[in-house]
Tab-separated table of C-alpha atoms and ligand atoms in Angstrom:
chain	number	residue	atom	x	y	z
N	267	UNK	CA	-9.341	55.547	43.128
N	268	UNK	CA	-12.802	54.090	41.908
N	269	UNK	CA	-12.189	50.715	42.771
N	270	UNK	CA	-11.123	51.281	46.013
N	271	UNK	CA	-14.522	52.387	47.456
N	272	UNK	CA	-16.494	50.533	49.124
N	273	UNK	CA	-20.003	50.813	47.490
N	274	UNK	CA	-20.997	50.424	43.913
N	275	UNK	CA	-19.480	52.951	41.618
N	276	UNK	CA	-21.903	55.373	39.671
N	277	UNK	CA	-22.344	55.281	35.854
N	278	UNK	CA	-20.114	58.606	35.552
N	279	UNK	CA	-17.214	57.303	37.450
N	280	UNK	CA	-17.175	53.951	35.723
N	281	UNK	CA	-16.835	55.795	32.515
N	282	UNK	CA	-14.039	58.091	33.561
N	283	UNK	CA	-12.527	54.768	34.701
N	284	UNK	CA	-12.557	53.330	31.838
N	285	UNK	CA	-11.575	56.251	29.510
N	286	UNK	CA	-8.934	57.256	31.731
N	287	UNK	CA	-5.604	56.764	29.991
N	288	UNK	CA	-3.111	53.528	30.844
N	289	UNK	CA	-0.853	52.854	33.041
N	290	UNK	CA	2.014	51.994	30.585
N	291	UNK	CA	1.108	55.378	28.528
N	292	UNK	CA	1.364	57.221	31.327
N	293	UNK	CA	4.694	55.761	32.140
N	294	UNK	CA	5.753	56.165	28.797
N	295	UNK	CA	5.171	59.639	28.881
N	296	UNK	CA	6.886	60.072	32.209
N	297	UNK	CA	10.155	58.394	30.672
N	298	UNK	CA	10.287	60.729	27.424
N	299	UNK	CA	10.093	63.631	30.055
N	300	UNK	CA	13.419	64.330	31.539
N	301	UNK	CA	12.527	64.914	35.199
N	302	UNK	CA	15.015	64.818	37.796
N	303	UNK	CA	13.096	63.914	40.480
N	304	UNK	CA	12.351	60.729	38.739
N	305	UNK	CA	15.832	59.992	37.984
N	306	UNK	CA	17.023	60.322	41.867
N	307	UNK	CA	14.370	57.799	42.646
N	308	UNK	CA	15.578	54.838	39.942
N	309	UNK	CA	17.061	51.947	42.108
N	310	UNK	CA	20.582	51.380	41.571
N	311	UNK	CA	21.577	49.339	39.043
N	312	UNK	CA	22.414	45.456	39.901
N	313	UNK	CA	26.199	44.627	39.664
N	314	UNK	CA	25.419	42.341	36.434
N	315	UNK	CA	24.543	45.420	34.679
N	316	UNK	CA	28.267	46.661	34.587
N	317	UNK	CA	31.342	45.888	35.672
N	318	UNK	CA	30.808	42.006	35.545
N	319	UNK	CA	31.369	40.063	32.419
N	320	UNK	CA	28.708	38.271	30.706
N	321	UNK	CA	29.306	34.255	30.319
N	322	UNK	CA	30.525	33.504	26.719
N	323	UNK	CA	27.339	33.003	24.670
N	324	UNK	CA	25.095	34.828	27.217
N	325	UNK	CA	22.461	36.884	26.046
N	326	UNK	CA	22.662	40.743	27.498
N	327	UNK	CA	19.216	41.481	29.059
N	328	UNK	CA	18.785	44.521	30.960
N	329	UNK	CA	17.301	44.017	34.574
N	330	UNK	CA	16.908	47.630	35.584
N	331	UNK	CA	14.176	47.861	32.878
N	332	UNK	CA	10.748	46.735	32.968
N	333	UNK	CA	10.214	45.860	29.565
N	334	UNK	CA	7.008	43.527	30.385
N	335	UNK	CA	3.966	44.053	27.996
N	336	UNK	CA	0.862	44.935	30.335
N	337	UNK	CA	-1.267	43.858	28.116
N	338	UNK	CA	0.494	40.342	27.073
N	339	UNK	CA	2.523	39.736	29.619
N	340	UNK	CA	4.879	39.357	27.368
N	341	UNK	CA	8.755	40.560	28.050
N	342	UNK	CA	10.225	42.669	24.962
N	343	UNK	CA	13.882	42.100	24.708
N	344	UNK	CA	15.339	44.426	22.463
N	345	UNK	CA	18.858	42.702	22.210
N	346	UNK	CA	16.980	39.518	21.211
N	347	UNK	CA	15.002	41.278	18.751
N	348	UNK	CA	17.984	42.563	16.927
N	349	UNK	CA	19.813	38.913	16.800
N	350	UNK	CA	16.525	37.575	15.756
N	351	UNK	CA	17.176	39.583	12.210
N	352	UNK	CA	20.529	38.843	11.921
N	353	UNK	CA	21.208	35.382	9.739
N	354	UNK	CA	21.715	32.235	11.967
N	355	UNK	CA	23.434	29.491	9.750
N	356	UNK	CA	19.972	28.420	8.804
N	357	UNK	CA	20.612	28.029	5.133
N	358	UNK	CA	16.866	26.527	4.276
N	359	UNK	CA	16.531	29.563	2.060
N	360	UNK	CA	19.446	29.796	0.844
N	361	UNK	CA	19.571	26.057	-0.126
N	362	UNK	CA	16.512	26.464	-2.929
N	363	UNK	CA	18.096	29.265	-4.479
N	364	UNK	CA	21.262	26.708	-4.516
N	365	UNK	CA	19.008	24.216	-6.026
N	366	UNK	CA	17.140	26.121	-8.213
N	367	UNK	CA	20.320	27.580	-9.686
N	368	UNK	CA	21.490	23.939	-10.189
N	369	UNK	CA	18.451	22.712	-11.804
N	370	UNK	CA	18.752	25.901	-14.295
N	371	UNK	CA	22.268	25.046	-14.860
N	372	UNK	CA	21.212	21.987	-15.683
N	373	UNK	CA	18.498	23.044	-18.062
N	374	UNK	CA	20.962	25.559	-19.538
N	375	UNK	CA	24.319	23.833	-19.410
N	376	UNK	CA	26.088	23.372	-22.871
N	377	UNK	CA	25.164	20.376	-25.201
N	378	UNK	CA	27.620	17.431	-24.313
N	379	UNK	CA	27.473	16.081	-27.947
N	380	UNK	CA	30.936	17.700	-28.834
N	381	UNK	CA	32.791	15.700	-25.763
N	382	UNK	CA	30.795	12.378	-26.877
N	383	UNK	CA	31.658	12.867	-30.662
N	384	UNK	CA	35.770	13.496	-29.370
N	385	UNK	CA	35.904	10.382	-28.129
N	386	UNK	CA	36.825	7.421	-30.894
N	387	UNK	CA	33.837	5.437	-32.057
N	388	UNK	CA	36.075	2.336	-30.984
N	389	UNK	CA	35.725	2.939	-27.766
N	390	UNK	CA	31.885	3.570	-28.005
N	391	UNK	CA	31.499	0.270	-29.585
N	392	UNK	CA	33.702	-1.122	-26.636
N	393	UNK	CA	31.513	0.328	-24.048
N	394	UNK	CA	28.619	-0.733	-25.988
N	395	UNK	CA	29.922	-4.372	-25.790
N	396	UNK	CA	29.267	-4.415	-21.861
N	397	UNK	CA	26.046	-3.351	-22.381
N	398	UNK	CA	22.472	-5.694	-22.987
N	399	UNK	CA	20.715	-5.001	-26.297
N	400	UNK	CA	18.088	-2.999	-24.480
N	401	UNK	CA	21.122	-0.979	-22.663
N	402	UNK	CA	22.529	-0.011	-26.258
N	403	UNK	CA	19.397	1.046	-28.048
N	404	UNK	CA	18.921	3.470	-25.239
N	405	UNK	CA	22.173	4.518	-25.350
N	406	UNK	CA	21.865	5.048	-28.961
N	407	UNK	CA	18.569	6.510	-28.485
N	408	UNK	CA	19.559	9.555	-26.043
N	409	UNK	CA	21.244	11.475	-28.864
N	410	UNK	CA	22.153	11.788	-32.509
N	411	UNK	CA	26.164	11.500	-32.292
N	412	UNK	CA	25.573	8.557	-30.197
N	413	UNK	CA	22.904	6.984	-32.928
N	414	UNK	CA	25.661	7.777	-35.726
N	415	UNK	CA	28.526	6.298	-33.550
N	416	UNK	CA	26.257	3.254	-32.604
N	417	UNK	CA	24.634	2.685	-35.910
N	418	UNK	CA	21.269	1.441	-36.423
N	419	UNK	CA	22.416	-1.954	-35.508
N	420	UNK	CA	20.977	-2.468	-32.139
N	421	UNK	CA	17.034	-1.515	-33.375
N	422	UNK	CA	17.385	-3.586	-35.521
N	423	UNK	CA	18.282	-6.239	-33.676
N	424	UNK	CA	15.159	-5.632	-31.286
N	425	UNK	CA	12.860	-6.359	-34.244
N	426	UNK	CA	13.924	-9.877	-34.049
N	427	UNK	CA	11.299	-11.974	-32.338
N	428	UNK	CA	13.813	-13.837	-29.957
N	429	UNK	CA	14.774	-10.101	-28.320
N	430	UNK	CA	11.129	-9.760	-27.535
N	431	UNK	CA	12.371	-9.517	-23.745
N	432	UNK	CA	14.984	-6.700	-24.767
N	433	UNK	CA	12.308	-5.081	-27.059
N	434	UNK	CA	10.123	-5.001	-24.068
N	435	UNK	CA	12.768	-3.620	-21.680
N	436	UNK	CA	13.740	-0.838	-24.007
N	437	UNK	CA	10.183	0.315	-24.916
N	438	UNK	CA	9.443	-0.135	-20.977
N	439	UNK	CA	11.790	2.959	-20.326
N	440	UNK	CA	9.301	5.118	-22.542
N	441	UNK	CA	6.422	4.343	-20.336
N	442	UNK	CA	6.592	8.147	-18.827
N	443	UNK	CA	6.091	9.565	-22.104
N	444	UNK	CA	2.891	7.457	-23.361
N	445	UNK	CA	-0.014	7.905	-21.230
N	446	UNK	CA	-2.380	6.996	-23.521
N	447	UNK	CA	-0.825	3.778	-24.797
N	448	UNK	CA	-0.472	0.522	-23.066
N	449	UNK	CA	2.896	-1.625	-23.457
N	450	UNK	CA	1.738	-5.048	-24.760
N	451	UNK	CA	4.349	-7.525	-23.854
N	452	UNK	CA	3.338	-10.128	-26.338
N	453	UNK	CA	3.751	-7.624	-29.147
N	454	UNK	CA	6.240	-5.599	-28.023
N	455	UNK	CA	4.123	-3.026	-28.991
N	456	UNK	CA	2.543	0.323	-27.459
N	457	UNK	CA	-1.130	-0.108	-28.339
N	458	UNK	CA	-3.392	2.842	-27.547
N	459	UNK	CA	-5.967	2.644	-24.500
N	460	UNK	CA	-9.330	2.265	-25.933
N	461	UNK	CA	-11.380	2.969	-22.230
N	462	UNK	CA	-8.731	5.557	-21.367
N	463	UNK	CA	-9.254	6.276	-17.775
N	464	UNK	CA	-12.319	4.025	-17.546
N	465	UNK	CA	-10.778	0.657	-17.394
N	466	UNK	CA	-12.667	-1.622	-15.074
N	467	UNK	CA	-12.285	-5.090	-13.865
N	468	UNK	CA	-14.861	-7.612	-15.152
N	469	UNK	CA	-15.604	-11.046	-14.658
N	470	UNK	CA	-13.024	-13.406	-17.121
N	471	UNK	CA	-16.098	-14.418	-19.568
N	472	UNK	CA	-16.830	-10.773	-20.119
N	473	UNK	CA	-14.641	-9.494	-23.474
N	474	UNK	CA	-12.828	-6.456	-21.904
N	475	UNK	CA	-9.850	-5.533	-23.852
N	476	UNK	CA	-8.190	-2.425	-23.072
N	477	UNK	CA	-6.455	-2.189	-26.489
N	478	UNK	CA	-6.757	-3.790	-29.780
N	479	UNK	CA	-3.899	-6.492	-30.056
N	480	UNK	CA	-3.323	-8.947	-33.088
N	481	UNK	CA	-1.929	-11.500	-30.718
N	482	UNK	CA	-5.731	-11.965	-29.082
N	483	UNK	CA	-6.805	-13.699	-33.155
N	484	UNK	CA	-3.589	-16.294	-32.044
N	485	UNK	CA	-4.827	-19.799	-31.212
N	486	UNK	CA	-4.499	-20.879	-27.913
N	487	UNK	CA	-3.375	-17.110	-26.918
N	488	UNK	CA	-4.069	-16.556	-22.984
N	489	UNK	CA	-3.203	-12.564	-22.020
N	490	UNK	CA	-1.134	-12.627	-18.863
N	491	UNK	CA	-3.516	-12.789	-15.796
N	492	UNK	CA	-3.742	-14.620	-12.372
N	493	UNK	CA	-6.755	-16.346	-11.583
N	494	UNK	CA	-8.584	-15.121	-8.582
N	495	UNK	CA	-11.198	-17.520	-8.045
N	496	UNK	CA	-13.851	-19.752	-10.691
N	497	UNK	CA	-14.714	-17.048	-13.711
N	498	UNK	CA	-12.656	-14.136	-12.062
N	499	UNK	CA	-9.345	-13.198	-12.888
N	500	UNK	CA	-6.719	-10.507	-12.323
N	501	UNK	CA	-5.011	-9.590	-15.796
N	502	UNK	CA	-1.960	-8.013	-15.924
N	503	UNK	CA	-3.157	-5.103	-17.672
N	504	UNK	CA	-4.706	-3.577	-14.841
N	505	UNK	CA	-1.839	-4.092	-12.714
N	506	UNK	CA	0.537	-2.205	-14.995
N	507	UNK	CA	-2.273	0.394	-15.077
N	508	UNK	CA	-2.281	0.797	-11.354
N	509	UNK	CA	1.735	1.070	-11.466
N	510	UNK	CA	2.068	3.285	-14.141
N	511	UNK	CA	-0.714	6.031	-12.500
N	512	UNK	CA	1.781	5.889	-9.341
N	513	UNK	CA	4.890	6.074	-10.782
N	514	UNK	CA	3.943	8.928	-13.648
N	515	UNK	CA	0.607	10.265	-13.210
N	516	UNK	CA	-3.185	9.396	-12.546
N	517	UNK	CA	-3.497	9.944	-16.318
N	518	UNK	CA	-1.118	7.262	-16.878
N	519	UNK	CA	-3.201	4.696	-15.237
N	520	UNK	CA	-6.034	3.862	-12.794
N	521	UNK	CA	-6.118	4.528	-8.953
N	522	UNK	CA	-5.274	1.137	-6.961
N	523	UNK	CA	-8.604	1.257	-5.182
N	524	UNK	CA	-10.148	0.503	-8.048
N	525	UNK	CA	-9.177	-3.063	-8.388
N	526	UNK	CA	-10.868	-3.633	-5.178
N	527	UNK	CA	-14.078	-5.945	-5.341
N	528	UNK	CA	-16.554	-7.899	-3.592
N	529	UNK	CA	-18.550	-10.269	-5.556
N	530	UNK	CA	-20.910	-13.224	-5.152
N	531	UNK	CA	-20.165	-16.753	-7.356
N	532	UNK	CA	-23.212	-17.287	-9.042
N	533	UNK	CA	-22.869	-21.185	-8.601
N	534	UNK	CA	-22.701	-21.447	-4.758
N	535	UNK	CA	-22.568	-19.580	-1.533
N	536	UNK	CA	-18.908	-18.473	-1.687
N	537	UNK	CA	-18.502	-14.406	-1.848
N	538	UNK	CA	-15.103	-13.030	-2.432
N	539	UNK	CA	-13.454	-9.796	-1.493
N	540	UNK	CA	-10.163	-8.528	-2.803
N	541	UNK	CA	-7.897	-5.837	-1.483
N	542	UNK	CA	-4.891	-4.341	-2.697
N	543	UNK	CA	-1.539	-2.679	-0.893
N	544	UNK	CA	1.564	-1.378	-2.183
N	545	UNK	CA	4.290	-2.443	0.040
N	546	UNK	CA	7.835	-1.417	-0.923
N	547	UNK	CA	7.221	-1.212	-4.181
N	548	UNK	CA	5.341	-4.433	-4.234
N	549	UNK	CA	1.683	-4.978	-5.399
N	550	UNK	CA	0.167	-7.411	-2.149
N	551	UNK	CA	-3.247	-8.901	-2.448
N	552	UNK	CA	-5.571	-10.262	-0.136
N	553	UNK	CA	-8.457	-12.425	-1.118
N	554	UNK	CA	-10.962	-13.490	1.615
N	555	UNK	CA	-13.619	-16.071	0.545
N	556	UNK	CA	-16.595	-17.331	2.725
N	557	UNK	CA	-19.463	-19.751	2.826
N	558	UNK	CA	-22.048	-20.736	5.007
N	559	UNK	CA	-21.003	-24.234	5.813
N	560	UNK	CA	-23.168	-27.266	7.337
N	561	UNK	CA	-22.087	-29.335	10.199
N	562	UNK	CA	-21.038	-33.030	9.846
N	563	UNK	CA	-20.785	-33.294	5.979
N	564	UNK	CA	-19.825	-36.205	4.484
N	565	UNK	CA	-16.825	-36.439	1.791
N	566	UNK	CA	-19.359	-35.432	-1.222
N	567	UNK	CA	-20.969	-32.704	0.861
N	568	UNK	CA	-17.194	-31.278	1.726
N	569	UNK	CA	-16.460	-31.537	-2.108
N	570	UNK	CA	-19.809	-30.154	-3.239
N	571	UNK	CA	-19.292	-26.904	-0.616
N	572	UNK	CA	-15.088	-26.764	-1.552
N	573	UNK	CA	-14.874	-27.549	-5.285
N	574	UNK	CA	-16.199	-25.567	-8.337
N	575	UNK	CA	-18.387	-28.468	-10.733
N	576	UNK	CA	-16.928	-26.524	-13.562
N	577	UNK	CA	-13.354	-27.736	-13.605
N	578	UNK	CA	-12.841	-28.852	-10.343
N	579	UNK	CA	-10.593	-26.224	-8.834
N	580	UNK	CA	-11.295	-24.313	-5.262
N	581	UNK	CA	-14.453	-21.956	-5.028
N	582	UNK	CA	-12.262	-19.872	-2.700
N	583	UNK	CA	-8.734	-18.109	-4.044
N	584	UNK	CA	-5.746	-20.114	-4.260
N	585	UNK	CA	-2.317	-20.108	-6.090
N	586	UNK	CA	-1.349	-22.567	-8.563
N	587	UNK	CA	0.114	-24.997	-6.059
N	588	UNK	CA	-3.095	-25.933	-4.432
N	589	UNK	CA	-3.028	-29.486	-5.318
N	590	UNK	CA	0.477	-30.233	-3.740
N	591	UNK	CA	0.352	-30.015	0.094
N	592	UNK	CA	-2.167	-29.370	2.448
N	593	UNK	CA	-4.455	-26.619	1.626
N	594	UNK	CA	-7.596	-28.986	0.945
N	595	UNK	CA	-7.187	-31.178	3.813
N	596	UNK	CA	-6.637	-28.353	6.069
N	597	UNK	CA	-10.148	-27.060	4.800
N	598	UNK	CA	-11.797	-30.560	5.295
N	599	UNK	CA	-10.348	-30.748	9.032
N	600	UNK	CA	-11.763	-27.128	9.692
N	601	UNK	CA	-15.293	-28.317	8.121
N	602	UNK	CA	-15.203	-31.452	10.415
N	603	UNK	CA	-14.731	-29.160	13.680
N	604	UNK	CA	-18.218	-27.194	13.029
N	605	UNK	CA	-20.685	-28.317	15.948
N	606	UNK	CA	-23.911	-29.585	15.528
N	607	UNK	CA	-26.816	-26.607	15.360
N	608	UNK	CA	-28.050	-25.608	18.697
N	609	UNK	CA	-31.360	-27.508	19.346
N	610	UNK	CA	-33.814	-27.282	21.899
N	611	UNK	CA	-35.507	-30.376	23.650
N	612	UNK	CA	-39.206	-29.451	21.934
N	613	UNK	CA	-37.252	-29.348	18.671
N	614	UNK	CA	-35.461	-32.845	19.383
N	615	UNK	CA	-38.757	-34.257	20.526
N	616	UNK	CA	-39.975	-33.576	17.013
N	617	UNK	CA	-37.298	-35.876	15.081
N	618	UNK	CA	-37.549	-38.720	17.551
N	619	UNK	CA	-37.772	-39.876	21.615
N	620	UNK	CA	-34.251	-39.434	22.129
N	621	UNK	CA	-32.588	-36.140	23.571
N	622	UNK	CA	-29.251	-35.125	23.538
N	623	UNK	CA	-28.780	-32.849	26.298
N	624	UNK	CA	-25.420	-31.722	24.823
N	625	UNK	CA	-27.212	-29.970	21.887
N	626	UNK	CA	-28.927	-27.503	23.653
N	627	UNK	CA	-25.867	-25.421	24.519
N	628	UNK	CA	-23.408	-25.838	21.770
N	629	UNK	CA	-20.773	-23.137	22.350
N	630	UNK	CA	-20.885	-21.137	19.304
N	631	UNK	CA	-16.923	-20.505	19.222
N	632	UNK	CA	-14.950	-22.940	17.796
N	633	UNK	CA	-11.366	-23.842	18.367
N	634	UNK	CA	-9.505	-25.159	15.299
N	635	UNK	CA	-6.617	-27.502	15.837
N	636	UNK	CA	-2.945	-27.661	15.441
N	637	UNK	CA	-3.262	-28.626	12.115
N	638	UNK	CA	-5.810	-26.575	10.391
N	639	UNK	CA	-5.411	-23.260	12.536
N	640	UNK	CA	-1.885	-22.330	11.690
N	641	UNK	CA	-0.736	-19.833	9.113
N	642	UNK	CA	0.356	-21.637	5.835
N	643	UNK	CA	3.031	-20.298	3.086
N	644	UNK	CA	3.092	-21.807	-0.063
N	645	UNK	CA	6.821	-23.176	-0.177
N	646	UNK	CA	6.497	-22.662	-4.420
N	647	UNK	CA	5.554	-18.997	-4.699
N	648	UNK	CA	4.727	-16.267	-2.295
N	649	UNK	CA	1.060	-16.895	-1.037
N	650	UNK	CA	0.208	-17.661	2.379
N	651	UNK	CA	-3.057	-18.837	3.508
N	652	UNK	CA	-5.290	-18.660	6.651
N	653	UNK	CA	-8.519	-20.938	7.105
N	654	UNK	CA	-10.996	-20.090	10.094
N	655	UNK	CA	-14.589	-20.647	11.396
N	656	UNK	CA	-16.584	-17.867	12.302
N	657	UNK	CA	-20.154	-17.631	13.299
N	658	UNK	CA	-22.616	-15.527	11.116
N	659	UNK	CA	-25.945	-14.749	10.709
N	660	UNK	CA	-27.537	-16.435	7.456
N	661	UNK	CA	-30.714	-13.804	6.728
N	662	UNK	CA	-32.365	-16.172	4.309
N	663	UNK	CA	-32.846	-19.267	6.463
N	664	UNK	CA	-35.881	-18.727	8.558
N	665	UNK	CA	-34.462	-22.276	10.893
N	666	UNK	CA	-31.547	-21.851	11.560
N	667	UNK	CA	-30.253	-18.260	12.024
N	668	UNK	CA	-26.844	-18.418	13.024
N	669	UNK	CA	-24.466	-20.520	11.142
N	670	UNK	CA	-20.746	-21.321	11.113
N	671	UNK	CA	-18.884	-19.803	7.933
N	672	UNK	CA	-15.708	-21.105	6.281
N	673	UNK	CA	-13.388	-18.214	5.537
N	674	UNK	CA	-10.118	-19.040	3.447
N	675	UNK	CA	-8.180	-15.877	3.340
N	676	UNK	CA	-5.446	-15.841	0.756
N	677	UNK	CA	-2.295	-13.269	0.671
N	678	UNK	CA	-0.053	-12.908	-2.265
N	679	UNK	CA	2.774	-10.786	-3.421
N	680	UNK	CA	1.950	-10.213	-6.880
N	681	UNK	CA	6.125	-8.403	-7.795
N	682	UNK	CA	6.868	-4.954	-8.422
N	683	UNK	CA	4.601	-5.192	-12.032
N	684	UNK	CA	7.715	-4.251	-14.205
N	685	UNK	CA	6.717	-7.234	-16.461
N	686	UNK	CA	4.032	-10.049	-16.161
N	687	UNK	CA	7.763	-12.234	-16.235
N	688	UNK	CA	8.304	-11.267	-12.741
N	689	UNK	CA	9.408	-13.980	-10.290
N	690	UNK	CA	6.731	-13.430	-8.117
N	691	UNK	CA	3.828	-13.061	-10.890
N	692	UNK	CA	4.932	-16.103	-12.542
N	693	UNK	CA	5.213	-18.504	-9.526
N	694	UNK	CA	2.196	-17.290	-8.123
N	695	UNK	CA	0.918	-18.272	-11.773
N	696	UNK	CA	2.779	-21.779	-11.326
N	697	UNK	CA	5.682	-20.720	-13.681
N	698	UNK	CA	9.083	-20.764	-13.038
N	699	UNK	CA	11.078	-21.618	-9.368
N	700	UNK	CA	10.787	-19.480	-6.514
N	701	UNK	CA	11.695	-20.366	-3.019
N	702	UNK	CA	8.967	-18.343	-0.718
N	703	UNK	CA	10.822	-19.681	2.605
N	704	UNK	CA	14.579	-18.471	1.343
N	705	UNK	CA	12.988	-15.357	-0.289
N	706	UNK	CA	10.744	-13.695	2.108
N	707	UNK	CA	11.998	-14.356	5.532
N	708	UNK	CA	10.140	-14.550	8.692
N	709	UNK	CA	8.244	-11.320	7.760
N	710	UNK	CA	4.827	-12.830	6.608
N	711	UNK	CA	2.801	-11.001	4.060
N	712	UNK	CA	-0.106	-11.441	5.627
N	713	UNK	CA	1.350	-9.528	8.450
N	714	UNK	CA	2.629	-6.773	6.418
N	715	UNK	CA	-0.632	-6.391	4.689
N	716	UNK	CA	-3.011	-6.338	7.984
N	717	UNK	CA	-0.141	-3.780	9.411
N	718	UNK	CA	-1.151	-1.011	6.865
N	719	UNK	CA	-4.893	-1.149	8.932
N	720	UNK	CA	-3.790	-1.270	12.119
N	721	UNK	CA	-4.539	-4.769	12.747
N	722	UNK	CA	-1.787	-6.919	14.339
N	723	UNK	CA	-1.801	-10.554	13.260
N	724	UNK	CA	-2.416	-12.744	16.334
N	725	UNK	CA	1.035	-14.691	16.958
N	726	UNK	CA	0.400	-17.458	14.390
N	727	UNK	CA	2.528	-19.940	13.776
N	728	UNK	CA	3.780	-19.909	9.982
N	729	UNK	CA	4.167	-23.614	8.605
N	730	UNK	CA	4.723	-24.593	4.975
N	731	UNK	CA	1.828	-25.343	2.865
N	732	UNK	CA	3.458	-28.207	1.249
N	733	UNK	CA	5.789	-29.736	4.203
N	734	UNK	CA	7.095	-32.715	2.621
N	735	UNK	CA	7.471	-30.904	-0.470
N	736	UNK	CA	5.997	-33.504	-2.556
N	737	UNK	CA	5.151	-31.990	-6.241
N	738	UNK	CA	2.635	-34.412	-7.902
N	739	UNK	CA	-0.174	-31.360	-9.029
N	740	UNK	CA	-2.950	-33.304	-10.807
N	741	UNK	CA	-1.057	-36.533	-10.559
N	742	UNK	CA	-1.698	-36.736	-6.610
N	743	UNK	CA	-4.329	-38.747	-5.151
N	744	UNK	CA	-5.066	-36.019	-1.933
N	745	UNK	CA	-6.436	-33.269	-3.802
N	746	UNK	CA	-9.593	-34.122	-4.323
F	187	LIG	ZN1	-0.500	-6.752	-28.709
F	188	LIG	ZN1	-8.440	-29.006	12.265
F	189	LIG	ZN1	2.087	-21.397	-4.490
């Protein structure tokens, strides 16, 4: 053999080696040709091969044959191969066939009208008497026979202005079939979307109707919306479009991400960033509002920083209950923790002869106190707040580059978007009753929201924003 030779094999011998027939083919050829001499030297079969019983469920594997493939090292088991071809109780593919047949049956099943018609009208009227008006109208809408049995009464009742809610309930069920329209809850009508697919959030002052609605002309009409910051709102129509896109198809609405925005307040240093997230069918919102804050602000300076001069509401995002409770006091307490700017000795000497050594090394990391540090939850709506101080670079200030920034983060649950009257949506606007500590339990909205991006909220105490539960609104004295 070539490989046994000690010296380097010549080219011709290597070529011969490469072209020589494979061992495996050799063996196969030997086996196929019946050679009595080889038959004699075959080793005697192991006792397992015959005579001994196989264990129940064990697979028979002949041990006296070497089925190992020389190239891959795989052992070919003919028994396994045969068993593999059999059907082994897995009905996956069969299930599909069965489901398909069921769906087909559903489509081809005989009409049920004769069965419905065979029941007396009185029975259908009795059934209808247990249902709400919108349900009866839907039942009458489902088939001709039922429309005749129940009469036009339910639909005529939906026309009455006092039944607007029921009318909206009935119309909402047709949502899937009207991608180019949007249900207006004020009119109880589907209006045609005038900016189909191009709907974009704009500041409140920009006239941005998504449909032509006659209600807009009514005096004092305010479309359903939630205040985000001064001059910025989240109209309900956008929430409606987001849920339609998720429930039905992208053509029915807009993507959730298109709601996310980042903007700067034109009258102050506040910047805002909104993000949204759908959790268990509810729309969760986070608004992060931040502004540079100077140290040692007098009360007037604090107000100047926190309140919009236009309507004396906070610059940052908050729910309708911000006047009651501690929200503003928490912000003012956090502002009081801002240390003075770091000043070198020469800088200090420029201002006067006195030198404060503490000002040379100011700790930039501020720890808030037990009053302003904890997360707060509004007891009257599903909203949570966190006030923080962070060090940030002010690129516009040539003297003091690094300053403290006050950050107010607000998380709100805006409900399931089914109507602008859900308890979450209404309570965030300050309408209706909502007991957030009873309704939401221990799981915080902030925790759920941050967990989606893999951020674990540090173990925070969740306190009530209004621990004394005093509700005075504008009449109270603490809010300003
Ligand atoms: Zn309308
Ligand atoms: Zn504090
Ligand atoms: Zn609230």
